[in-house]
Amino acid sequence: METHEDRTPGVPRTPSTPGPSRRGRPARRRTYGRLTAALLAGGLLLTGCGSGGSNRSADGEWKGGDSRPRPSATRPGGEGGEGGEGAEGAQGESDGRRPTAPPADYLSTFALDVDTASYGYARRTLADGKLPDPATVRPEEFVNSFRQDYREPDGDGFSVTVDGARTTEADWSLVRVGLATRVGNGGADGAEARPPAALTFVVDVSGSMAEPGRLDLVRSSMKLMTDQLREDDSVAVVTFSGSAQTRLPMTRVEGNRDRIHEVVSALRTADSTNVEAGVVRGYEVAVESLRPGATNRVVLLSDALANTGATSADTILNRIGEARTEHGITLFGVGVGSEYNDAFMEQLADRGDGHTTYVSDAEGARKVFCEDLPAQVQLRARDAKAQVAFDPQTVERFRLIGYDDRRVADGDFRNDTVDGGEVGSGHTVTALYAVRLRPGATGHLATATVRWLDPRTRAPHEESGRIEAAALSGDVWTGASTRFQVTAVAAYFASALRERDGGWERVPGAVPLGSLAGHADRLAGSTEDPAVRQLAQAVREARSLTS
């Protein structure tokens, strides 16, 4: 059965064509998982999925069709074939009129993502007087670049918040699924302690890094990070240009901060860019000095303009596959520079089970190295996925905004061999849907479920939240919460930048960039948030470049 999650947006594919592998896993693993599920489910699977996925367009939008309730292909709370939602079924909820799970084509499943590099690079490009390449605009990274007001969970894992508002287009609404983890406090005063960190910094010192704002920003960022690390943390430094060199073996921070600063200060640019050599050497160092019980990370700082050695993300990741899968050493990519290979860095980090961000100034560096990276050291969840089940009696069509390369087959939601996302302490993850309601729709609208593995025991956990159609009575700009409106501005902004090449369908309710900047200015004033003020500035710059 073909599902939209397995398609490249805008490119149709026959069911016999294998889909792209997720996060470095072979595509055939998913095939085996589906075959096993099919054998286990037998005729029930055929009954539950018999209508197929033909009602979805290539961009992932659901195209209506038969709205009659169909039986679920998954037993409540259990493993099963494609089409199993499980959120309502696990809670035993049914009003006697609707099935405990919707048809497969009313499910949306994706791996969680906390990347923000796309938005950061777009801001840098606009500030330089250029429009970003539409291919580099990932709407989910725009949306996830802003602080949210979701409640924290009481313990480890996630809280689930689902809300929404009406747009100016008839019957179309925006529905926001918000996930949040608990903030860590590093162990002060006997409170919760994070595990020690073993960080291998892989630093690009190629000629292109000589541009002001590249290597000098990397040096200041690494010094800033060193000052933030605890005494029991460890640091190694690897550099690469035409080849790779270990500048500092894994070294305990205690008593060695000055030595680490000296190594960082001595970094100088050289010639070509062999990213493969740097990443491979970095993983060798990380494996050789692996600290049991610690959070082991490789941190790549580069403009990702690879021109020697392997220049394919898949080729590089194959070289380090064992280190990633057996030792769980993930890759955190930090992009720099006005010329930056966003796609290459994103592929490296995504398929390396990690995350990407982009740094263009000292304030951005402070956030990344003092907030984002430490949060990733204190993990709350591994292989986290979300599945949203829409009610076919209230929802006519829906579309997930972004997450194009994070889609997961619906039947793989509870397949824990399929990779999801890693999420640290104090993180929020937002997914925004455009949803068209059926005329006069009332009652249950959707249930969102997040599934993750405990970072220590790898035991699976789930949490759910739901929304009713009545919750969509307010207008986006006048009836929604302030932070919901910020989310809407970010999504509409990304949509405007993406749709310029004709390969993206605009988000319903979109307003002109001038009006969008006005909304952002108003929100910056009410939130007193500098990040929202920067968003308004970026929207104005885009408007001036497109008018």
Short mmCIF file of N, CA, C and O in Angstrom, two decimals, residues 115-122 124-125 130 133 136 138 141 204 208-209 211 214 300-306 333-349 355-359:
data_model
loop_
_atom_site.label_atom_id
_atom_site.label_comp_id
_atom_site.label_asym_id
_atom_site.label_seq_id
_atom_site.Cartn_x
_atom_site.Cartn_y
_atom_site.Cartn_z
N ASP A 115 15.23 20.68 14.34
CA ASP A 115 16.17 21.47 13.55
C ASP A 115 15.65 22.89 13.34
O ASP A 115 14.43 23.12 13.26
N THR A 116 16.57 23.84 13.20
CA THR A 116 16.19 25.24 12.93
C THR A 116 17.08 25.87 11.87
O THR A 116 16.98 27.06 11.61
N ALA A 117 17.98 25.09 11.24
CA ALA A 117 18.98 25.66 10.34
C ALA A 117 18.34 26.39 9.16
O ALA A 117 18.84 27.43 8.72
N SER A 118 17.26 25.86 8.63
CA SER A 118 16.64 26.47 7.45
C SER A 118 16.22 27.91 7.71
O SER A 118 16.46 28.80 6.90
N TYR A 119 15.60 28.15 8.87
CA TYR A 119 15.18 29.52 9.20
C TYR A 119 16.38 30.43 9.44
O TYR A 119 16.42 31.57 8.95
N GLY A 120 17.37 29.94 10.16
CA GLY A 120 18.55 30.76 10.42
C GLY A 120 19.27 31.15 9.16
O GLY A 120 19.71 32.31 9.00
N TYR A 121 19.40 30.22 8.22
CA TYR A 121 20.08 30.53 6.96
C TYR A 121 19.24 31.46 6.10
O TYR A 121 19.78 32.35 5.42
N ALA A 122 17.92 31.31 6.13
CA ALA A 122 17.06 32.22 5.38
C ALA A 122 17.20 33.65 5.89
O ALA A 122 17.28 34.61 5.10
N ARG A 124 19.82 34.96 7.35
CA ARG A 124 21.13 35.45 6.93
C ARG A 124 21.10 35.85 5.45
O ARG A 124 21.63 36.91 5.07
N THR A 125 20.47 35.03 4.61
CA THR A 125 20.42 35.32 3.18
C THR A 125 19.63 36.59 2.90
O THR A 125 20.04 37.44 2.09
N LYS A 130 19.38 38.98 -0.50
CA LYS A 130 19.02 37.94 -1.47
C LYS A 130 17.86 37.11 -0.92
O LYS A 130 17.73 36.95 0.30
N ASP A 133 17.04 30.25 -1.65
CA ASP A 133 16.62 29.23 -2.60
C ASP A 133 15.41 28.50 -2.01
O ASP A 133 15.47 28.02 -0.87
N THR A 136 15.79 25.33 0.00
CA THR A 136 16.37 25.33 1.35
C THR A 136 15.36 25.71 2.42
O THR A 136 15.71 25.72 3.61
N ARG A 138 12.51 24.94 4.74
CA ARG A 138 11.77 23.83 5.35
C ARG A 138 10.84 24.44 6.40
O ARG A 138 11.29 24.87 7.48
N GLU A 141 11.07 23.97 10.22
CA GLU A 141 12.21 24.58 10.91
C GLU A 141 11.96 26.06 11.18
O GLU A 141 12.51 26.62 12.12
N ASP A 204 35.76 22.61 10.53
CA ASP A 204 36.18 22.90 9.15
C ASP A 204 37.17 24.06 9.17
O ASP A 204 36.84 25.17 9.61
N SER A 208 37.56 28.22 2.51
CA SER A 208 36.30 28.97 2.50
C SER A 208 35.93 29.48 3.89
O SER A 208 35.15 30.43 4.02
N MET A 209 36.49 28.87 4.94
CA MET A 209 36.18 29.30 6.31
C MET A 209 36.92 30.56 6.70
O MET A 209 36.74 31.08 7.82
N GLU A 211 36.47 33.43 5.38
CA GLU A 211 35.55 34.57 5.28
C GLU A 211 35.19 35.08 6.67
O GLU A 211 34.91 34.29 7.57
N ARG A 214 33.07 33.29 9.78
CA ARG A 214 33.04 31.82 9.73
C ARG A 214 33.94 31.24 10.83
O ARG A 214 33.48 30.94 11.93
N LEU A 300 29.74 18.85 14.34
CA LEU A 300 30.37 19.30 13.10
C LEU A 300 30.10 20.78 12.90
O LEU A 300 28.94 21.20 12.82
N LEU A 301 31.16 21.58 12.80
CA LEU A 301 31.04 23.03 12.55
C LEU A 301 31.66 23.31 11.19
O LEU A 301 32.87 23.21 11.00
N SER A 302 30.81 23.71 10.22
CA SER A 302 31.30 23.81 8.84
C SER A 302 30.33 24.59 7.99
O SER A 302 29.15 24.74 8.33
N ASP A 303 30.83 25.09 6.83
CA ASP A 303 29.93 25.64 5.82
C ASP A 303 29.45 24.53 4.87
O ASP A 303 28.66 24.79 3.96
N ALA A 304 29.97 23.32 5.07
CA ALA A 304 29.54 22.11 4.34
C ALA A 304 29.75 22.19 2.84
O ALA A 304 29.07 21.51 2.07
N LEU A 305 30.72 22.99 2.41
CA LEU A 305 31.01 23.13 0.98
C LEU A 305 32.07 22.09 0.58
O LEU A 305 33.20 22.42 0.21
N ALA A 306 31.71 20.83 0.65
CA ALA A 306 32.65 19.74 0.38
C ALA A 306 33.08 19.75 -1.09
O ALA A 306 32.24 19.83 -1.98
N GLY A 333 24.96 19.12 13.70
CA GLY A 333 25.57 19.96 12.68
C GLY A 333 25.30 21.43 12.92
O GLY A 333 24.15 21.84 13.08
N VAL A 334 26.37 22.23 12.93
CA VAL A 334 26.26 23.68 13.11
C VAL A 334 26.79 24.34 11.85
O VAL A 334 27.98 24.26 11.55
N GLY A 335 25.90 24.97 11.09
CA GLY A 335 26.28 25.62 9.85
C GLY A 335 26.69 27.06 10.05
O GLY A 335 26.14 27.76 10.91
N VAL A 336 27.66 27.52 9.23
CA VAL A 336 28.14 28.90 9.27
C VAL A 336 28.40 29.37 7.85
O VAL A 336 28.53 28.57 6.93
N GLY A 337 28.49 30.69 7.67
CA GLY A 337 28.91 31.26 6.39
C GLY A 337 27.77 31.71 5.51
O GLY A 337 26.68 31.16 5.53
N SER A 338 28.06 32.75 4.69
CA SER A 338 27.04 33.27 3.77
C SER A 338 26.80 32.29 2.63
O SER A 338 25.69 32.20 2.10
N GLU A 339 27.84 31.58 2.20
CA GLU A 339 27.68 30.49 1.25
C GLU A 339 27.72 29.20 2.06
O GLU A 339 28.74 28.86 2.65
N TYR A 340 26.61 28.48 2.06
CA TYR A 340 26.46 27.35 2.97
C TYR A 340 25.66 26.26 2.27
O TYR A 340 24.61 26.54 1.68
N ASN A 341 26.17 25.03 2.30
CA ASN A 341 25.50 23.92 1.65
C ASN A 341 24.47 23.34 2.63
O ASN A 341 24.73 22.35 3.31
N ASP A 342 23.32 23.96 2.66
CA ASP A 342 22.28 23.59 3.61
C ASP A 342 21.81 22.15 3.40
O ASP A 342 21.64 21.39 4.35
N ALA A 343 21.61 21.76 2.15
CA ALA A 343 21.08 20.43 1.86
C ALA A 343 22.03 19.35 2.34
O ALA A 343 21.62 18.34 2.92
N PHE A 344 23.34 19.53 2.11
CA PHE A 344 24.33 18.53 2.49
C PHE A 344 24.40 18.39 4.01
O PHE A 344 24.40 17.27 4.55
N MET A 345 24.43 19.49 4.72
CA MET A 345 24.48 19.44 6.18
C MET A 345 23.21 18.82 6.74
O MET A 345 23.26 18.00 7.69
N GLU A 346 22.07 19.18 6.17
CA GLU A 346 20.80 18.64 6.66
C GLU A 346 20.73 17.13 6.47
O GLU A 346 20.28 16.39 7.34
N GLN A 347 21.22 16.65 5.32
CA GLN A 347 21.22 15.20 5.07
C GLN A 347 22.16 14.48 6.03
O GLN A 347 21.84 13.41 6.55
N LEU A 348 23.34 15.06 6.26
CA LEU A 348 24.29 14.45 7.19
C LEU A 348 23.69 14.29 8.57
O LEU A 348 23.74 13.22 9.18
N ALA A 349 23.12 15.37 9.10
CA ALA A 349 22.61 15.34 10.46
C ALA A 349 21.33 14.50 10.56
O ALA A 349 21.16 13.73 11.50
N HIS A 355 20.81 16.55 14.62
CA HIS A 355 20.08 17.78 14.36
C HIS A 355 21.01 18.80 13.70
O HIS A 355 22.23 18.67 13.74
N THR A 356 20.39 19.82 13.09
CA THR A 356 21.16 20.90 12.49
C THR A 356 20.65 22.24 13.00
O THR A 356 19.47 22.40 13.33
N THR A 357 21.56 23.19 13.02
CA THR A 357 21.20 24.57 13.30
C THR A 357 22.16 25.44 12.49
O THR A 357 23.12 24.94 11.89
N TYR A 358 21.89 26.73 12.46
CA TYR A 358 22.74 27.65 11.69
C TYR A 358 23.05 28.85 12.57
O TYR A 358 22.17 29.37 13.26
N VAL A 359 24.30 29.27 12.52
CA VAL A 359 24.77 30.38 13.35
C VAL A 359 25.34 31.47 12.45
O VAL A 359 26.20 31.19 11.60
#
